[in-house]
Coordinates of C-alpha atoms in Angstrom, one line a residue:
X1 CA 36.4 -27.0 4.2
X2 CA 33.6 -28.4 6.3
X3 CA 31.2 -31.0 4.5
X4 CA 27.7 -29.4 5.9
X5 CA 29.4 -25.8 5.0
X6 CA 29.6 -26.9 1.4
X7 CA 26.1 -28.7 1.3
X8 CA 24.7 -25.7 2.7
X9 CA 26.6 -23.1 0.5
X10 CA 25.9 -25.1 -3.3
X11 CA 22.0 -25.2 -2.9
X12 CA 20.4 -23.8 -5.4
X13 CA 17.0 -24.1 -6.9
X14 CA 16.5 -22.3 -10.3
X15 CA 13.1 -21.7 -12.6
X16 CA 10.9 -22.0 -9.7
X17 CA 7.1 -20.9 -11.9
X18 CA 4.6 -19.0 -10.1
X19 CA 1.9 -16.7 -10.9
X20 CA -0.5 -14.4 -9.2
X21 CA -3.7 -12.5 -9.8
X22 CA -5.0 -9.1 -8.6
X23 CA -6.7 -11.3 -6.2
X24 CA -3.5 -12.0 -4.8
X25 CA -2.5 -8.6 -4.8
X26 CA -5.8 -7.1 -2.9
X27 CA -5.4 -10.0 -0.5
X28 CA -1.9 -9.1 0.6
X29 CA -2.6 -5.0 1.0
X30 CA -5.6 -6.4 3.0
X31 CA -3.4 -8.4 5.1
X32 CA -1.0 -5.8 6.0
X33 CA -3.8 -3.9 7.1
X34 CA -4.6 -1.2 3.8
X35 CA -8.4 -0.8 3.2
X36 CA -9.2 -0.1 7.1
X37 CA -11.0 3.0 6.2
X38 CA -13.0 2.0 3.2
X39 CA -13.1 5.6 2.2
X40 CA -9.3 6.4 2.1
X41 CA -8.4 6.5 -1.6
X42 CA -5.3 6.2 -0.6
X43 CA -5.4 2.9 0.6
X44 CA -8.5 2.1 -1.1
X45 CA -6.3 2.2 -4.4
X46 CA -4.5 -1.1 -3.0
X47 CA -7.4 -3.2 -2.5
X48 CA -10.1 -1.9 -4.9
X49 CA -9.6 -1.7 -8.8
X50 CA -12.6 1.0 -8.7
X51 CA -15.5 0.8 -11.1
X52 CA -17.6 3.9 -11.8
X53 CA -13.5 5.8 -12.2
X54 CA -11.4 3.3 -13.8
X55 CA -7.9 3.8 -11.5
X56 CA -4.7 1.2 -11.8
X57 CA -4.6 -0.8 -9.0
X58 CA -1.6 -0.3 -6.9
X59 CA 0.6 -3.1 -5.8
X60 CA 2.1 -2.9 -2.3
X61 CA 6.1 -3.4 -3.5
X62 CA 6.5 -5.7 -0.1
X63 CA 3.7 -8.0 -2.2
X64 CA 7.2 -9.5 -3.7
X65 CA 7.7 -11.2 -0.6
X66 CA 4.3 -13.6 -1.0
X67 CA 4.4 -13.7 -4.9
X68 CA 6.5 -16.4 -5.2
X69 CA 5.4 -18.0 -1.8
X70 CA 7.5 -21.2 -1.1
X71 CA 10.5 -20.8 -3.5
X72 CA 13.9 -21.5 -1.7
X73 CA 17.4 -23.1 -2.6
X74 CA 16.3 -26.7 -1.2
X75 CA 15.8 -28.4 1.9
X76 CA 18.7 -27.3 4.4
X77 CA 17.9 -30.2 7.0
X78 CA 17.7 -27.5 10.0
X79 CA 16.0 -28.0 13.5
X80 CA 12.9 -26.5 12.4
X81 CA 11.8 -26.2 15.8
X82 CA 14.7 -23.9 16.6
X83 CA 14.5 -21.8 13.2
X84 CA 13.9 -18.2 13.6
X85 CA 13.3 -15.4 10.5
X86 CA 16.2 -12.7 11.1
X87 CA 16.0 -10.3 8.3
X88 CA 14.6 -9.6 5.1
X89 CA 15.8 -7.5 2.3
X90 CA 14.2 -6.8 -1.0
X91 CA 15.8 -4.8 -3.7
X92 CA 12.9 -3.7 -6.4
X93 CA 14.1 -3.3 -9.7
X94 CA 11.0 -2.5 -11.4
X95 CA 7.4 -2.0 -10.3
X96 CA 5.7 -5.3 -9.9
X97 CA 2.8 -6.1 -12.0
X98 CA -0.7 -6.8 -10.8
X99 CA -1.0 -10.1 -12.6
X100 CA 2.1 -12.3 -14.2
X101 CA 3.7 -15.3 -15.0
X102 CA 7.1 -15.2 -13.0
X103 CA 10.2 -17.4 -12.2
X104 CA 12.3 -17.8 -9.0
X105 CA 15.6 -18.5 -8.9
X106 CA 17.0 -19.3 -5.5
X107 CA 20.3 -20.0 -3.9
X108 CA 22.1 -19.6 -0.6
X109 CA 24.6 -16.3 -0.7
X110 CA 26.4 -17.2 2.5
X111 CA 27.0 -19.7 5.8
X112 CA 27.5 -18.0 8.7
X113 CA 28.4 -20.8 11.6
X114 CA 28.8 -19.4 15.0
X115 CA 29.9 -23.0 16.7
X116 CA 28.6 -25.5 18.7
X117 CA 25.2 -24.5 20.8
X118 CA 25.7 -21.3 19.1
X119 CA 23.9 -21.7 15.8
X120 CA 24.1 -21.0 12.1
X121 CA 22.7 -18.0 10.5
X122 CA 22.5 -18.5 6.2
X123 CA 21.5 -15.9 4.5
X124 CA 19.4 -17.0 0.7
X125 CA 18.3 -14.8 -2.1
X126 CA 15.5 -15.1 -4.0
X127 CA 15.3 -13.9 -7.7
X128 CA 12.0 -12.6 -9.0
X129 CA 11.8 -12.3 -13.1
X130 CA 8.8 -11.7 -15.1
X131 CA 7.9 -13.6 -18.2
X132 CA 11.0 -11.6 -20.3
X133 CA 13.6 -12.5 -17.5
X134 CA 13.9 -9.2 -16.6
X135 CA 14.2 -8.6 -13.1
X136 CA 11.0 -7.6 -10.4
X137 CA 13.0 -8.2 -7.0
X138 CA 15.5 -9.7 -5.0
X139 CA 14.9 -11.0 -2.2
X140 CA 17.6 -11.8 0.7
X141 CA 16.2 -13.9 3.9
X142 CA 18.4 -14.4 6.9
X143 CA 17.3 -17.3 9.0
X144 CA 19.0 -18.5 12.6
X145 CA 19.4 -21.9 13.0
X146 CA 19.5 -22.1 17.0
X147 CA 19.8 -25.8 16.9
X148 CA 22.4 -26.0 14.7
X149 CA 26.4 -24.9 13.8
X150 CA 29.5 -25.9 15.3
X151 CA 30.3 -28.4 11.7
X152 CA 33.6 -26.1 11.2
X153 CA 32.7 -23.8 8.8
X154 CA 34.5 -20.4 7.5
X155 CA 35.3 -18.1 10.2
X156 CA 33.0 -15.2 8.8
X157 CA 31.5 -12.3 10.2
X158 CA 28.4 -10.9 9.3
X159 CA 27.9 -7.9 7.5
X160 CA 26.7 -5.3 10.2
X161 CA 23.3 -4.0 10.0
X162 CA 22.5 -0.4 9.1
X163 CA 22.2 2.3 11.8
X164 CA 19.4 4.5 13.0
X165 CA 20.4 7.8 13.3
X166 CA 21.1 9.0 17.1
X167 CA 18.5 12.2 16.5
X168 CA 15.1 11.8 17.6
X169 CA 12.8 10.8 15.1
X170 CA 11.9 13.1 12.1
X171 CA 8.2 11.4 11.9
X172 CA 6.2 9.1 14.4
X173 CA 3.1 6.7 13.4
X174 CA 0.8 4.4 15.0
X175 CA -0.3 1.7 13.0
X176 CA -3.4 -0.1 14.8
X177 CA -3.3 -4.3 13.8
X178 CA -6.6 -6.2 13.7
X179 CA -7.4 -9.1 16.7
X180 CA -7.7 -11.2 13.4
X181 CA -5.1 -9.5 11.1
X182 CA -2.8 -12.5 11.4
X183 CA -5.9 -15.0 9.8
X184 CA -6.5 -12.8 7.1
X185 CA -2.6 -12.6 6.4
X186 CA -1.8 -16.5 6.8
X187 CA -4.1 -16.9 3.2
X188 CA -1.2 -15.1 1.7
X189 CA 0.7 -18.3 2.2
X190 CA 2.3 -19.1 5.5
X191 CA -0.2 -21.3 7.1
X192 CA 2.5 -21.8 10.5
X193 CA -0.2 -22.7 13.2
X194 CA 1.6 -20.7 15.2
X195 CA -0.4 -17.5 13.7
X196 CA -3.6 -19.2 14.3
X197 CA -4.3 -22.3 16.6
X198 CA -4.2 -20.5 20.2
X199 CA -3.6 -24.6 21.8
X200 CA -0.4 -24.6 19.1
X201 CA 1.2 -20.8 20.4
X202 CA 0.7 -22.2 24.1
X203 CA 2.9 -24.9 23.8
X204 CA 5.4 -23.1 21.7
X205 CA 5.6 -20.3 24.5
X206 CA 3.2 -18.0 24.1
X207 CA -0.3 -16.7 25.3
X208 CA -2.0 -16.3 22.4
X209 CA -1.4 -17.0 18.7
X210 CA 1.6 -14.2 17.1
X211 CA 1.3 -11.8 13.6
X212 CA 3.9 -13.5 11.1
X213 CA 6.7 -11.9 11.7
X214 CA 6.6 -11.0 7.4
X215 CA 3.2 -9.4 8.1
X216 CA 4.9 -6.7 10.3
X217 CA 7.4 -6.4 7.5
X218 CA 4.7 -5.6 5.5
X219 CA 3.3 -2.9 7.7
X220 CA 6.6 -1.2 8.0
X221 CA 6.4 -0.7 4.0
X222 CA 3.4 0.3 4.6
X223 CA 4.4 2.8 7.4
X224 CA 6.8 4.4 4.7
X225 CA 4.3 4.1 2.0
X226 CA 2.1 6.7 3.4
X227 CA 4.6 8.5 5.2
X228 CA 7.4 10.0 2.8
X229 CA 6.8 7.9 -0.6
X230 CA 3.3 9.4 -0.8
X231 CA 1.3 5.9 -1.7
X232 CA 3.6 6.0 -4.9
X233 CA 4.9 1.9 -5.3
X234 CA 7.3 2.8 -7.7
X235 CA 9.6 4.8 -5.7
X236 CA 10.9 2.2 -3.7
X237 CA 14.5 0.7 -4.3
X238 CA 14.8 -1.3 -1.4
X239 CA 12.9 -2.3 1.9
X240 CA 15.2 -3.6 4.6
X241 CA 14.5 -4.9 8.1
X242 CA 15.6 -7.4 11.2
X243 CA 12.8 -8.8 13.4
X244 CA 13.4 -8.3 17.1
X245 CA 10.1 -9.3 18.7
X246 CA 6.3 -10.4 17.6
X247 CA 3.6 -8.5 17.3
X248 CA 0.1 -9.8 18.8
X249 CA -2.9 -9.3 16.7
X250 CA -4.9 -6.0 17.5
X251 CA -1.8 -4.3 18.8
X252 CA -0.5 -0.6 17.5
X253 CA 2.8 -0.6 16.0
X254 CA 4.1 2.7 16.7
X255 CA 6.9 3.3 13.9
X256 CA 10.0 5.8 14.3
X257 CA 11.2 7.1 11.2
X258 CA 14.0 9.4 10.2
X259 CA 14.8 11.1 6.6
X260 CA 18.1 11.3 5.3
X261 CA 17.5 12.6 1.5
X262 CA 16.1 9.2 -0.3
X263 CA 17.3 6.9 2.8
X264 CA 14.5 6.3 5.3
X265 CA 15.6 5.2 8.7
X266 CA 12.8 2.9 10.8
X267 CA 11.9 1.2 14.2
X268 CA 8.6 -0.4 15.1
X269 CA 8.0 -0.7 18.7
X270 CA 4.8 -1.9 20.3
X271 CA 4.6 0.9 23.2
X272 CA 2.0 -0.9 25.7
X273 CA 4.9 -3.8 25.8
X274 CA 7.9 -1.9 26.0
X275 CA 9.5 -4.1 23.5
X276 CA 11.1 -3.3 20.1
X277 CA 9.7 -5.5 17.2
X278 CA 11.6 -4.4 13.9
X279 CA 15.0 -2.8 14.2
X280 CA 18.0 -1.3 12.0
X281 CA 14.9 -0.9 9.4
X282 CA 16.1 0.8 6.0
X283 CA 13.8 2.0 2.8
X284 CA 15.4 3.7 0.0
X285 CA 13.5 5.6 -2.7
X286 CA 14.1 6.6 -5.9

């Protein structure tokens, strides 16, 4: 067995302590966009505890994927330059709270090397428990290596992605981004000048500065969230998606969704583009 396959596969990184606040909490349903209509109780139940009528604040169950921001198995040595974010998938196994004390345990699941100029994908989870060591989330990453592969590992294929069924969509929604949503998102935790310096997007390719790439994650849950969970935080299982394309700030997001008893099917396209940004999407609710 290959050397960097057996680096790679034993890291590990266990009782990672973190803890938010309901400030952390507002901040992230803010981020994603909830609160645009500061007279929607809907949304306004993400971002405002109310005052005169005492209600629970809501947490937005794709918060998991900021409330331990920074935990990971250990430094995998990559080309950073070439890294790209391929999928996320978070398994909820209780509501999260709005303030807690947690710990992150994090290791890598699997190596997937696809040989020399052909990259490495290696796919990480992410343990969320609360202060009891029971269980808030799971979170599985996927990230490409471009720059790197081809060190001989297992022959493996990838587990493949769920389908979209071939009907046309059961619901449609436009989801409008602010022109500074990715500035007000980055506080969350990902402070990549990509999403902000317009001199640092130019010279990695683009026009302008991009929306993180988790951000648009965030909108998809939020897409379902008013959609077919009904604002309710508590019925989601699990929130899968694979990132296609970026978003620009102060685009619409037009999301395709399809129903399948407690399985939602989801696309996010940005229509003036032509361009697919989030594909084989998959919430399940409960």
């Amino acid at each position: 067995m290959s050397a960097r396959y057996d680096e790679l596969k034993g890291l590990k990184n266990l009782g990672q302590k973190y803890a938010y606040t309901d400030r952390e909490v507002m901040l992230y349903a803010y981020g994603i966009g909830l609160g645009a209509d500061p007279m929607d109780e809907n949304e306004l139940a993400f971002v405002n505890e109310g005052t005169l009528t005492p209600r629970p604040l809501k947490v937005v169950p794709t918060f998991a994927s900021v409330a331990a921001w920074g935990a990971g198995p250990g430094e995998m040595n990559l080309n950073r330059v070439m890294v790209v974010d391929g999928e996320r998938d978070i398994t909820f196994h209780q509501p999260l709270p709005v303030a807690a004390h947690i710990t992150a345990d994090s290791s890598v699941v699997e190596v997937y090397d696809k040989g020399k100029d052909k990259g490495v994908v290696i796919s990480h989870q992410t343990v969320l428990k609360n202060e009891k060591g029971e269980k808030l989330a799971t979170l599985v990453a996927s990230r490409f290596a471009r720059g790197d592969g081809g060190f001989g590992g297992p022959n493996l294929t990838q587990p493949d992605p769920h389908k979209r069924p071939s009907r046309a969509p059961d619901t449609t929604i436009d989801i409008v981004t602010r022109p500074d949503q990715a500035l007000v998102y980055r506080l969350c935790g990902d402070r990549n000048p990509l999403h902000s310096d317009p001199e640092f997007a130019k010279k990695a390719g683009f026009p302008r500065p991009i929306l993180h790439g988790m951000c648009t994650y965030g909108i998809t849950c939020r897409g379902v969230l008013q959609t077919y969970a009904d604002y309710d935080a508590s019925a989601f299982r699990q929130h899968v998606a694979r990132f296609s394309s970026p978003v620009y700030p102060g685009e619409t997001v037009t999301m395709d969704l399809w129903k399948d008893g407690s399985v939602i099917s989801f696309e996010a396209k940005v229509k003036s583009r032509g361009v697919t940004v989030i594909k084989n999407g998959k919430t399940v609710l409960g």
